[in-house]
mmCIF file with all atom_site columns, C-alpha atoms and ligand atoms in Angstrom:
data_model
loop_
_atom_site.group_PDB
_atom_site.id
_atom_site.type_symbol
_atom_site.label_atom_id
_atom_site.label_alt_id
_atom_site.label_comp_id
_atom_site.label_asym_id
_atom_site.label_entity_id
_atom_site.label_seq_id
_atom_site.pdbx_PDB_ins_code
_atom_site.Cartn_x
_atom_site.Cartn_y
_atom_site.Cartn_z
_atom_site.occupancy
_atom_site.B_iso_or_equiv
_atom_site.pdbx_formal_charge
_atom_site.auth_seq_id
_atom_site.auth_comp_id
_atom_site.auth_asym_id
_atom_site.auth_atom_id
_atom_site.pdbx_PDB_model_num
ATOM   1   C CA  . MET U 1 1   ? 87.051 116.786 93.015  1.00 93.00 ? 782 MET U CA  1
ATOM   2   C CA  . ASN U 1 2   ? 84.929 115.538 90.128  1.00 95.00 ? 783 ASN U CA  1
ATOM   3   C CA  . TYR U 1 3   ? 82.449 112.711 90.382  1.00 97.00 ? 784 TYR U CA  1
ATOM   4   C CA  . TYR U 1 4   ? 81.072 111.022 87.269  1.00 98.00 ? 785 TYR U CA  1
ATOM   5   C CA  . ILE U 1 5   ? 78.648 108.161 86.848  1.00 98.00 ? 786 ILE U CA  1
ATOM   6   C CA  . LEU U 1 6   ? 78.539 105.714 83.950  1.00 98.00 ? 787 LEU U CA  1
ATOM   7   C CA  . LEU U 1 7   ? 74.989 104.418 83.709  1.00 98.00 ? 788 LEU U CA  1
ATOM   8   C CA  . GLY U 1 8   ? 73.533 101.829 81.353  1.00 97.00 ? 789 GLY U CA  1
ATOM   9   C CA  . PRO U 1 9   ? 72.236 98.290  81.009  1.00 97.00 ? 790 PRO U CA  1
ATOM   10  C CA  . PRO U 1 10  ? 74.552 95.306  81.384  1.00 96.00 ? 791 PRO U CA  1
ATOM   11  C CA  . GLY U 1 11  ? 76.731 94.951  78.310  1.00 94.00 ? 792 GLY U CA  1
ATOM   12  C CA  . ALA U 1 12  ? 76.282 98.585  77.217  1.00 97.00 ? 793 ALA U CA  1
ATOM   13  C CA  . GLY U 1 13  ? 80.054 99.073  77.259  1.00 96.00 ? 794 GLY U CA  1
ATOM   14  C CA  . LYS U 1 14  ? 80.490 100.880 80.572  1.00 97.00 ? 795 LYS U CA  1
ATOM   15  C CA  . GLY U 1 15  ? 83.648 98.961  81.524  1.00 96.00 ? 796 GLY U CA  1
ATOM   16  C CA  . THR U 1 16  ? 85.204 99.392  78.063  1.00 96.00 ? 797 THR U CA  1
ATOM   17  C CA  . GLN U 1 17  ? 84.546 103.134 78.024  1.00 98.00 ? 798 GLN U CA  1
ATOM   18  C CA  . ALA U 1 18  ? 85.701 103.507 81.642  1.00 97.00 ? 799 ALA U CA  1
ATOM   19  C CA  . LYS U 1 19  ? 89.146 102.159 80.708  1.00 97.00 ? 800 LYS U CA  1
ATOM   20  C CA  . LEU U 1 20  ? 89.452 104.657 77.836  1.00 97.00 ? 801 LEU U CA  1
ATOM   21  C CA  . ILE U 1 21  ? 88.253 107.553 79.999  1.00 97.00 ? 802 ILE U CA  1
ATOM   22  C CA  . VAL U 1 22  ? 90.764 106.682 82.710  1.00 96.00 ? 803 VAL U CA  1
ATOM   23  C CA  . GLU U 1 23  ? 93.633 106.574 80.186  1.00 96.00 ? 804 GLU U CA  1
ATOM   24  C CA  . LYS U 1 24  ? 92.692 109.979 78.832  1.00 95.00 ? 805 LYS U CA  1
ATOM   25  C CA  . CYS U 1 25  ? 91.514 111.820 81.952  1.00 94.00 ? 806 CYS U CA  1
ATOM   26  C CA  . GLY U 1 26  ? 93.172 110.047 84.882  1.00 95.00 ? 807 GLY U CA  1
ATOM   27  C CA  . TYR U 1 27  ? 90.086 109.604 87.035  1.00 97.00 ? 808 TYR U CA  1
ATOM   28  C CA  . LEU U 1 28  ? 89.868 106.689 89.429  1.00 97.00 ? 809 LEU U CA  1
ATOM   29  C CA  . HIS U 1 29  ? 87.570 104.009 87.997  1.00 97.00 ? 810 HIS U CA  1
ATOM   30  C CA  . ILE U 1 30  ? 85.397 102.294 90.576  1.00 98.00 ? 811 ILE U CA  1
ATOM   31  C CA  . SER U 1 31  ? 83.321 99.376  89.311  1.00 97.00 ? 812 SER U CA  1
ATOM   32  C CA  . THR U 1 32  ? 81.150 97.784  91.991  1.00 98.00 ? 813 THR U CA  1
ATOM   33  C CA  . GLY U 1 33  ? 80.899 94.678  89.774  1.00 97.00 ? 814 GLY U CA  1
ATOM   34  C CA  . ASP U 1 34  ? 84.720 94.383  89.687  1.00 96.00 ? 815 ASP U CA  1
ATOM   35  C CA  . LEU U 1 35  ? 84.942 94.967  93.445  1.00 97.00 ? 816 LEU U CA  1
ATOM   36  C CA  . LEU U 1 36  ? 82.349 92.258  94.072  1.00 97.00 ? 817 LEU U CA  1
ATOM   37  C CA  . ARG U 1 37  ? 84.123 89.838  91.705  1.00 96.00 ? 818 ARG U CA  1
ATOM   38  C CA  . GLY U 1 38  ? 87.325 90.567  93.669  1.00 97.00 ? 819 GLY U CA  1
ATOM   39  C CA  . GLU U 1 39  ? 85.561 89.550  96.889  1.00 96.00 ? 820 GLU U CA  1
ATOM   40  C CA  . ILE U 1 40  ? 84.337 86.365  95.201  1.00 96.00 ? 821 ILE U CA  1
ATOM   41  C CA  . ALA U 1 41  ? 87.830 85.539  93.889  1.00 96.00 ? 822 ALA U CA  1
ATOM   42  C CA  . ARG U 1 42  ? 89.275 85.964  97.398  1.00 97.00 ? 823 ARG U CA  1
ATOM   43  C CA  . ASN U 1 43  ? 86.444 83.835  98.785  1.00 97.00 ? 824 ASN U CA  1
ATOM   44  C CA  . THR U 1 44  ? 85.629 86.338  101.540 1.00 96.00 ? 825 THR U CA  1
ATOM   45  C CA  . GLU U 1 45  ? 82.404 86.113  103.571 1.00 96.00 ? 826 GLU U CA  1
ATOM   46  C CA  . LEU U 1 46  ? 81.016 88.985  101.528 1.00 95.00 ? 827 LEU U CA  1
ATOM   47  C CA  . GLY U 1 47  ? 82.114 87.255  98.329  1.00 96.00 ? 828 GLY U CA  1
ATOM   48  C CA  . LYS U 1 48  ? 80.296 84.065  99.279  1.00 96.00 ? 829 LYS U CA  1
ATOM   49  C CA  . GLN U 1 49  ? 77.063 85.957  99.945  1.00 95.00 ? 830 GLN U CA  1
ATOM   50  C CA  . ALA U 1 50  ? 77.419 88.069  96.802  1.00 97.00 ? 831 ALA U CA  1
ATOM   51  C CA  . ALA U 1 51  ? 78.201 85.144  94.476  1.00 97.00 ? 832 ALA U CA  1
ATOM   52  C CA  . GLU U 1 52  ? 74.832 83.546  95.003  1.00 96.00 ? 833 GLU U CA  1
ATOM   53  C CA  . ILE U 1 53  ? 72.957 86.802  94.354  1.00 97.00 ? 834 ILE U CA  1
ATOM   54  C CA  . ILE U 1 54  ? 75.046 87.814  91.335  1.00 97.00 ? 835 ILE U CA  1
ATOM   55  C CA  . ASN U 1 55  ? 74.846 84.403  89.701  1.00 96.00 ? 836 ASN U CA  1
ATOM   56  C CA  . ARG U 1 56  ? 71.068 84.482  89.732  1.00 96.00 ? 837 ARG U CA  1
ATOM   57  C CA  . GLY U 1 57  ? 71.072 87.947  88.161  1.00 97.00 ? 838 GLY U CA  1
ATOM   58  C CA  . ASP U 1 58  ? 69.903 89.950  91.156  1.00 98.00 ? 839 ASP U CA  1
ATOM   59  C CA  . LEU U 1 59  ? 71.344 93.042  92.810  1.00 98.00 ? 840 LEU U CA  1
ATOM   60  C CA  . VAL U 1 60  ? 73.323 92.756  96.015  1.00 98.00 ? 841 VAL U CA  1
ATOM   61  C CA  . PRO U 1 61  ? 71.926 94.751  98.973  1.00 98.00 ? 842 PRO U CA  1
ATOM   62  C CA  . ASP U 1 62  ? 72.332 98.527  98.748  1.00 98.00 ? 843 ASP U CA  1
ATOM   63  C CA  . ALA U 1 63  ? 74.208 98.789  102.056 1.00 97.00 ? 844 ALA U CA  1
ATOM   64  C CA  . ILE U 1 64  ? 76.987 96.495  100.805 1.00 97.00 ? 845 ILE U CA  1
ATOM   65  C CA  . VAL U 1 65  ? 77.799 98.442  97.660  1.00 97.00 ? 846 VAL U CA  1
ATOM   66  C CA  . GLU U 1 66  ? 77.329 101.788 99.427  1.00 97.00 ? 847 GLU U CA  1
ATOM   67  C CA  . GLY U 1 67  ? 79.944 100.689 101.996 1.00 96.00 ? 848 GLY U CA  1
ATOM   68  C CA  . MET U 1 68  ? 82.361 99.667  99.244  1.00 96.00 ? 849 MET U CA  1
ATOM   69  C CA  . ILE U 1 69  ? 82.011 103.021 97.500  1.00 97.00 ? 850 ILE U CA  1
ATOM   70  C CA  . LYS U 1 70  ? 82.485 105.002 100.692 1.00 96.00 ? 851 LYS U CA  1
ATOM   71  C CA  . ASN U 1 71  ? 85.664 103.049 101.510 1.00 96.00 ? 852 ASN U CA  1
ATOM   72  C CA  . LYS U 1 72  ? 87.089 103.751 98.065  1.00 97.00 ? 853 LYS U CA  1
ATOM   73  C CA  . ILE U 1 73  ? 86.387 107.477 98.351  1.00 96.00 ? 854 ILE U CA  1
ATOM   74  C CA  . VAL U 1 74  ? 87.957 107.648 101.822 1.00 96.00 ? 855 VAL U CA  1
ATOM   75  C CA  . GLU U 1 75  ? 91.022 105.650 100.710 1.00 97.00 ? 856 GLU U CA  1
ATOM   76  C CA  . ASN U 1 76  ? 91.728 107.926 97.729  1.00 97.00 ? 857 ASN U CA  1
ATOM   77  C CA  . PRO U 1 77  ? 91.667 111.552 98.877  1.00 94.00 ? 858 PRO U CA  1
ATOM   78  C CA  . ASN U 1 78  ? 94.211 112.758 96.302  1.00 95.00 ? 859 ASN U CA  1
ATOM   79  C CA  . VAL U 1 79  ? 92.770 111.570 93.014  1.00 96.00 ? 860 VAL U CA  1
ATOM   80  C CA  . LYS U 1 80  ? 91.617 113.978 90.340  1.00 94.00 ? 861 LYS U CA  1
ATOM   81  C CA  . GLY U 1 81  ? 88.131 112.555 90.313  1.00 96.00 ? 862 GLY U CA  1
ATOM   82  C CA  . PHE U 1 82  ? 86.044 109.411 90.481  1.00 97.00 ? 863 PHE U CA  1
ATOM   83  C CA  . LEU U 1 83  ? 84.330 107.494 87.711  1.00 98.00 ? 864 LEU U CA  1
ATOM   84  C CA  . PHE U 1 84  ? 81.634 105.230 89.114  1.00 98.00 ? 865 PHE U CA  1
ATOM   85  C CA  . ASP U 1 85  ? 80.688 102.292 86.891  1.00 98.00 ? 866 ASP U CA  1
ATOM   86  C CA  . GLY U 1 86  ? 77.700 100.149 87.832  1.00 97.00 ? 867 GLY U CA  1
ATOM   87  C CA  . PHE U 1 87  ? 76.899 102.368 90.813  1.00 98.00 ? 868 PHE U CA  1
ATOM   88  C CA  . PRO U 1 88  ? 74.374 103.662 91.694  1.00 98.00 ? 869 PRO U CA  1
ATOM   89  C CA  . ARG U 1 89  ? 71.939 101.028 90.448  1.00 98.00 ? 870 ARG U CA  1
ATOM   90  C CA  . THR U 1 90  ? 68.909 101.857 92.590  1.00 98.00 ? 871 THR U CA  1
ATOM   91  C CA  . ILE U 1 91  ? 67.242 105.084 93.714  1.00 98.00 ? 872 ILE U CA  1
ATOM   92  C CA  . ALA U 1 92  ? 68.269 104.288 97.304  1.00 98.00 ? 873 ALA U CA  1
ATOM   93  C CA  . GLN U 1 93  ? 71.920 104.037 96.188  1.00 98.00 ? 874 GLN U CA  1
ATOM   94  C CA  . ALA U 1 94  ? 71.648 107.324 94.292  1.00 98.00 ? 875 ALA U CA  1
ATOM   95  C CA  . GLU U 1 95  ? 70.220 109.074 97.357  1.00 98.00 ? 876 GLU U CA  1
ATOM   96  C CA  . SER U 1 96  ? 72.904 107.576 99.535  1.00 98.00 ? 877 SER U CA  1
ATOM   97  C CA  . LEU U 1 97  ? 75.611 108.733 97.100  1.00 98.00 ? 878 LEU U CA  1
ATOM   98  C CA  . ASP U 1 98  ? 74.238 112.285 97.215  1.00 98.00 ? 879 ASP U CA  1
ATOM   99  C CA  . VAL U 1 99  ? 74.453 112.272 101.014 1.00 98.00 ? 880 VAL U CA  1
ATOM   100 C CA  . MET U 1 100 ? 77.967 110.796 100.919 1.00 97.00 ? 881 MET U CA  1
ATOM   101 C CA  . LEU U 1 101 ? 79.295 113.313 98.398  1.00 97.00 ? 882 LEU U CA  1
ATOM   102 C CA  . GLU U 1 102 ? 77.780 116.172 100.342 1.00 97.00 ? 883 GLU U CA  1
ATOM   103 C CA  . GLU U 1 103 ? 79.762 114.978 103.373 1.00 95.00 ? 884 GLU U CA  1
ATOM   104 C CA  . PHE U 1 104 ? 82.907 115.122 101.222 1.00 93.00 ? 885 PHE U CA  1
ATOM   105 C CA  . GLY U 1 105 ? 81.931 118.577 99.926  1.00 93.00 ? 886 GLY U CA  1
ATOM   106 C CA  . GLY U 1 106 ? 81.151 117.364 96.399  1.00 96.00 ? 887 GLY U CA  1
ATOM   107 C CA  . LYS U 1 107 ? 78.309 116.363 94.130  1.00 97.00 ? 888 LYS U CA  1
ATOM   108 C CA  . VAL U 1 108 ? 77.654 114.237 91.066  1.00 97.00 ? 889 VAL U CA  1
ATOM   109 C CA  . ASP U 1 109 ? 79.026 116.343 88.198  1.00 97.00 ? 890 ASP U CA  1
ATOM   110 C CA  . SER U 1 110 ? 77.680 114.355 85.254  1.00 97.00 ? 891 SER U CA  1
ATOM   111 C CA  . VAL U 1 111 ? 75.753 111.190 84.611  1.00 98.00 ? 892 VAL U CA  1
ATOM   112 C CA  . LEU U 1 112 ? 76.800 109.557 81.335  1.00 98.00 ? 893 LEU U CA  1
ATOM   113 C CA  . SER U 1 113 ? 74.105 107.142 80.320  1.00 98.00 ? 894 SER U CA  1
ATOM   114 C CA  . ILE U 1 114 ? 74.953 104.644 77.566  1.00 98.00 ? 895 ILE U CA  1
ATOM   115 C CA  . THR U 1 115 ? 71.749 103.322 76.002  1.00 98.00 ? 896 THR U CA  1
ATOM   116 C CA  . LEU U 1 116 ? 71.298 99.952  74.295  1.00 98.00 ? 897 LEU U CA  1
ATOM   117 C CA  . ASP U 1 117 ? 68.189 98.000  73.239  1.00 97.00 ? 898 ASP U CA  1
ATOM   118 C CA  . ASP U 1 118 ? 67.392 94.806  75.132  1.00 96.00 ? 899 ASP U CA  1
ATOM   119 C CA  . SER U 1 119 ? 67.964 92.581  72.095  1.00 96.00 ? 900 SER U CA  1
ATOM   120 C CA  . LEU U 1 120 ? 71.490 93.987  71.666  1.00 97.00 ? 901 LEU U CA  1
ATOM   121 C CA  . VAL U 1 121 ? 72.167 93.700  75.399  1.00 97.00 ? 902 VAL U CA  1
ATOM   122 C CA  . PHE U 1 122 ? 71.279 90.040  75.152  1.00 95.00 ? 903 PHE U CA  1
ATOM   123 C CA  . GLU U 1 123 ? 73.481 89.447  72.099  1.00 95.00 ? 904 GLU U CA  1
ATOM   124 C CA  . ARG U 1 124 ? 76.474 91.246  73.555  1.00 96.00 ? 905 ARG U CA  1
ATOM   125 C CA  . ILE U 1 125 ? 76.333 89.393  76.859  1.00 96.00 ? 906 ILE U CA  1
ATOM   126 C CA  . GLN U 1 126 ? 76.055 86.037  75.119  1.00 95.00 ? 907 GLN U CA  1
ATOM   127 C CA  . HIS U 1 127 ? 79.108 86.965  73.073  1.00 95.00 ? 908 HIS U CA  1
ATOM   128 C CA  . ARG U 1 128 ? 81.009 88.158  76.175  1.00 94.00 ? 909 ARG U CA  1
ATOM   129 C CA  . ALA U 1 129 ? 80.200 84.878  77.935  1.00 95.00 ? 910 ALA U CA  1
ATOM   130 C CA  . GLN U 1 130 ? 82.452 83.063  75.476  1.00 94.00 ? 911 GLN U CA  1
ATOM   131 C CA  . ILE U 1 131 ? 85.322 85.501  75.999  1.00 94.00 ? 912 ILE U CA  1
ATOM   132 C CA  . GLU U 1 132 ? 85.288 86.324  79.712  1.00 93.00 ? 913 GLU U CA  1
ATOM   133 C CA  . GLY U 1 133 ? 83.587 83.235  81.151  1.00 92.00 ? 914 GLY U CA  1
ATOM   134 C CA  . ARG U 1 134 ? 81.558 85.177  83.727  1.00 92.00 ? 915 ARG U CA  1
ATOM   135 C CA  . LYS U 1 135 ? 79.043 82.901  85.415  1.00 92.00 ? 916 LYS U CA  1
ATOM   136 C CA  . ASP U 1 136 ? 76.316 85.559  85.391  1.00 94.00 ? 917 ASP U CA  1
ATOM   137 C CA  . ASP U 1 137 ? 76.714 85.834  81.592  1.00 95.00 ? 918 ASP U CA  1
ATOM   138 C CA  . ALA U 1 138 ? 76.238 82.124  80.935  1.00 94.00 ? 919 ALA U CA  1
ATOM   139 C CA  . GLU U 1 139 ? 72.505 81.420  81.294  1.00 94.00 ? 920 GLU U CA  1
ATOM   140 C CA  . PRO U 1 140 ? 69.847 83.149  79.154  1.00 95.00 ? 921 PRO U CA  1
ATOM   141 C CA  . ALA U 1 141 ? 67.491 83.209  82.176  1.00 96.00 ? 922 ALA U CA  1
ATOM   142 C CA  . THR U 1 142 ? 70.121 85.068  84.231  1.00 96.00 ? 923 THR U CA  1
ATOM   143 C CA  . ILE U 1 143 ? 70.684 87.579  81.443  1.00 96.00 ? 924 ILE U CA  1
ATOM   144 C CA  . GLN U 1 144 ? 66.907 88.183  81.228  1.00 97.00 ? 925 GLN U CA  1
ATOM   145 C CA  . ARG U 1 145 ? 66.742 88.659  84.984  1.00 97.00 ? 926 ARG U CA  1
ATOM   146 C CA  . ARG U 1 146 ? 69.531 91.243  84.855  1.00 97.00 ? 927 ARG U CA  1
ATOM   147 C CA  . ILE U 1 147 ? 67.761 93.088  82.033  1.00 97.00 ? 928 ILE U CA  1
ATOM   148 C CA  . ALA U 1 148 ? 64.487 93.034  84.029  1.00 98.00 ? 929 ALA U CA  1
ATOM   149 C CA  . ASN U 1 149 ? 66.288 94.340  87.131  1.00 98.00 ? 930 ASN U CA  1
ATOM   150 C CA  . TYR U 1 150 ? 67.822 97.094  85.035  1.00 98.00 ? 931 TYR U CA  1
ATOM   151 C CA  . HIS U 1 151 ? 64.377 98.240  83.865  1.00 98.00 ? 932 HIS U CA  1
ATOM   152 C CA  . ASP U 1 152 ? 62.739 97.950  87.293  1.00 98.00 ? 933 ASP U CA  1
ATOM   153 C CA  . LYS U 1 153 ? 65.453 99.228  89.591  1.00 98.00 ? 934 LYS U CA  1
ATOM   154 C CA  . THR U 1 154 ? 68.063 101.156 87.620  1.00 98.00 ? 935 THR U CA  1
ATOM   155 C CA  . GLU U 1 155 ? 66.102 102.892 84.861  1.00 98.00 ? 936 GLU U CA  1
ATOM   156 C CA  . PRO U 1 156 ? 64.251 105.116 87.392  1.00 98.00 ? 937 PRO U CA  1
ATOM   157 C CA  . LEU U 1 157 ? 67.629 106.819 87.913  1.00 98.00 ? 938 LEU U CA  1
ATOM   158 C CA  . ILE U 1 158 ? 67.204 108.428 84.495  1.00 98.00 ? 939 ILE U CA  1
ATOM   159 C CA  . SER U 1 159 ? 64.363 110.653 85.734  1.00 98.00 ? 940 SER U CA  1
ATOM   160 C CA  . TYR U 1 160 ? 66.135 111.143 89.059  1.00 98.00 ? 941 TYR U CA  1
ATOM   161 C CA  . TYR U 1 161 ? 69.181 112.665 87.358  1.00 98.00 ? 942 TYR U CA  1
ATOM   162 C CA  . LYS U 1 162 ? 67.225 114.392 84.574  1.00 98.00 ? 943 LYS U CA  1
ATOM   163 C CA  . GLU U 1 163 ? 65.480 116.385 87.291  1.00 98.00 ? 944 GLU U CA  1
ATOM   164 C CA  . LYS U 1 164 ? 68.836 117.366 88.719  1.00 96.00 ? 945 LYS U CA  1
ATOM   165 C CA  . GLY U 1 165 ? 69.968 118.560 85.276  1.00 95.00 ? 946 GLY U CA  1
ATOM   166 C CA  . ASN U 1 166 ? 73.217 116.595 85.064  1.00 95.00 ? 947 ASN U CA  1
ATOM   167 C CA  . TYR U 1 167 ? 72.029 113.728 82.837  1.00 98.00 ? 948 TYR U CA  1
ATOM   168 C CA  . HIS U 1 168 ? 73.513 112.971 79.394  1.00 98.00 ? 949 HIS U CA  1
ATOM   169 C CA  . GLU U 1 169 ? 72.588 110.166 77.021  1.00 97.00 ? 950 GLU U CA  1
ATOM   170 C CA  . ILE U 1 170 ? 74.916 108.466 74.539  1.00 97.00 ? 951 ILE U CA  1
ATOM   171 C CA  . GLU U 1 171 ? 73.831 105.834 71.995  1.00 97.00 ? 952 GLU U CA  1
ATOM   172 C CA  . GLY U 1 172 ? 75.657 102.599 72.813  1.00 98.00 ? 953 GLY U CA  1
ATOM   173 C CA  . ASN U 1 173 ? 75.006 100.872 69.494  1.00 97.00 ? 954 ASN U CA  1
ATOM   174 C CA  . ASP U 1 174 ? 78.058 102.340 67.826  1.00 97.00 ? 955 ASP U CA  1
ATOM   175 C CA  . THR U 1 175 ? 81.786 101.639 67.593  1.00 97.00 ? 956 THR U CA  1
ATOM   176 C CA  . ILE U 1 176 ? 83.860 101.835 70.785  1.00 98.00 ? 957 ILE U CA  1
ATOM   177 C CA  . GLU U 1 177 ? 85.653 104.846 69.337  1.00 98.00 ? 958 GLU U CA  1
ATOM   178 C CA  . ALA U 1 178 ? 82.455 106.678 68.372  1.00 98.00 ? 959 ALA U CA  1
ATOM   179 C CA  . VAL U 1 179 ? 80.912 106.158 71.810  1.00 98.00 ? 960 VAL U CA  1
ATOM   180 C CA  . PHE U 1 180 ? 84.137 107.429 73.398  1.00 98.00 ? 961 PHE U CA  1
ATOM   181 C CA  . ASN U 1 181 ? 84.190 110.513 71.165  1.00 97.00 ? 962 ASN U CA  1
ATOM   182 C CA  . ASN U 1 182 ? 80.627 111.280 72.202  1.00 97.00 ? 963 ASN U CA  1
ATOM   183 C CA  . LEU U 1 183 ? 81.443 110.802 75.887  1.00 97.00 ? 964 LEU U CA  1
ATOM   184 C CA  . LEU U 1 184 ? 84.604 112.896 76.037  1.00 96.00 ? 965 LEU U CA  1
ATOM   185 C CA  . PRO U 1 185 ? 83.056 116.370 75.687  1.00 95.00 ? 966 PRO U CA  1
ATOM   186 C CA  . LEU U 1 186 ? 80.838 115.545 78.672  1.00 94.00 ? 967 LEU U CA  1
ATOM   187 C CA  . LEU U 1 187 ? 83.834 115.140 80.973  1.00 91.00 ? 968 LEU U CA  1
ATOM   188 C CA  . ASN U 1 188 ? 85.873 118.055 82.385  1.00 73.00 ? 969 ASN U CA  1
HETATM 189 P P1  . ADP L 2 .   ? 77.033 94.363  84.144  1.00 79.94 ? 52  ADP L P1  1
HETATM 190 O O1  . ADP L 2 .   ? 77.036 95.835  83.914  1.00 79.94 ? 52  ADP L O1  1
HETATM 191 O O2  . ADP L 2 .   ? 77.456 93.562  82.985  1.00 79.94 ? 52  ADP L O2  1
HETATM 192 O O3  . ADP L 2 .   ? 75.723 93.858  84.701  1.00 79.94 ? 52  ADP L O3  1
HETATM 193 P P2  . ADP L 2 .   ? 78.618 94.582  86.599  1.00 79.94 ? 52  ADP L P2  1
HETATM 194 O O4  . ADP L 2 .   ? 80.002 94.091  86.672  1.00 79.94 ? 52  ADP L O4  1
HETATM 195 O O5  . ADP L 2 .   ? 78.384 96.052  86.699  1.00 79.94 ? 52  ADP L O5  1
HETATM 196 O O6  . ADP L 2 .   ? 78.090 93.980  85.237  1.00 79.94 ? 52  ADP L O6  1
HETATM 197 O O7  . ADP L 2 .   ? 77.725 93.881  87.750  1.00 79.94 ? 52  ADP L O7  1
HETATM 198 C C1  . ADP L 2 .   ? 77.672 92.491  87.908  1.00 79.94 ? 52  ADP L C1  1
HETATM 199 C C2  . ADP L 2 .   ? 76.712 92.159  89.042  1.00 79.94 ? 52  ADP L C2  1
HETATM 200 O O8  . ADP L 2 .   ? 77.231 92.665  90.288  1.00 79.94 ? 52  ADP L O8  1
HETATM 201 C C3  . ADP L 2 .   ? 75.309 92.750  88.944  1.00 79.94 ? 52  ADP L C3  1
HETATM 202 O O9  . ADP L 2 .   ? 74.431 91.977  88.157  1.00 79.94 ? 52  ADP L O9  1
HETATM 203 C C4  . ADP L 2 .   ? 74.883 92.754  90.419  1.00 79.94 ? 52  ADP L C4  1
HETATM 204 O O10 . ADP L 2 .   ? 74.497 91.484  90.868  1.00 79.94 ? 52  ADP L O10 1
HETATM 205 C C5  . ADP L 2 .   ? 76.176 93.116  91.139  1.00 79.94 ? 52  ADP L C5  1
HETATM 206 N N1  . ADP L 2 .   ? 76.294 94.586  91.308  1.00 79.94 ? 52  ADP L N1  1
HETATM 207 C C6  . ADP L 2 .   ? 77.198 95.386  90.708  1.00 79.94 ? 52  ADP L C6  1
HETATM 208 N N2  . ADP L 2 .   ? 77.019 96.668  91.068  1.00 79.94 ? 52  ADP L N2  1
HETATM 209 C C7  . ADP L 2 .   ? 75.944 96.678  91.893  1.00 79.94 ? 52  ADP L C7  1
HETATM 210 C C8  . ADP L 2 .   ? 75.237 97.695  92.576  1.00 79.94 ? 52  ADP L C8  1
HETATM 211 N N3  . ADP L 2 .   ? 75.568 98.995  92.461  1.00 79.94 ? 52  ADP L N3  1
HETATM 212 N N4  . ADP L 2 .   ? 74.176 97.334  93.346  1.00 79.94 ? 52  ADP L N4  1
HETATM 213 C C9  . ADP L 2 .   ? 73.819 96.052  93.475  1.00 79.94 ? 52  ADP L C9  1
HETATM 214 N N5  . ADP L 2 .   ? 74.431 95.045  92.850  1.00 79.94 ? 52  ADP L N5  1
HETATM 215 C C10 . ADP L 2 .   ? 75.491 95.346  92.065  1.00 79.94 ? 52  ADP L C10 1
#
């Protein structure tokens, strides 16, 4: 079983690339953002709690997303591999994922990190706001908060995975096709 992580700031193109990777390689795409938006759409208790946090640009508690990921792994024992998108987003989540995968007899095979400058992140999210209508894309202050959280909480994962030797960086300021062509050789 292969386990891959798509890392990168909001708007870097993780979701777009995940779809292309899944078409080509058949891995199961797990986006914690999509799962959380599903909870919100169904108006579950979890969704109600998460909506408030997401719409102010903060991260939901580690335990919640860790639980979601574990459920997905348990529910899908026969897939070829997993492509995590938007998870892990904190060092605690990364450590928890390592423990989880060890239990399942696996490990993180590769971390594919799509980089993008803050100014471009901002532009892309403002553009996406008009297309997808996501509430957390609408307010400049929320976008800034998400960028700040990325630097504070998620960026430390770069050193975490560099030390483990499975970290790869791809420039995100390129065409969808070019980013995909750079990602593909990093997947089995
Ligand atoms: P983007 O990459 O554009 O920020 P996502 O769909 O990955 O969008 O995430 C949307 C929001 O969902 C995040 O801003 C955060 O509030 C919440 N979220 C998603 N994944 C996680 C996670 N692993 N840990 C905590 N919060 C998360």
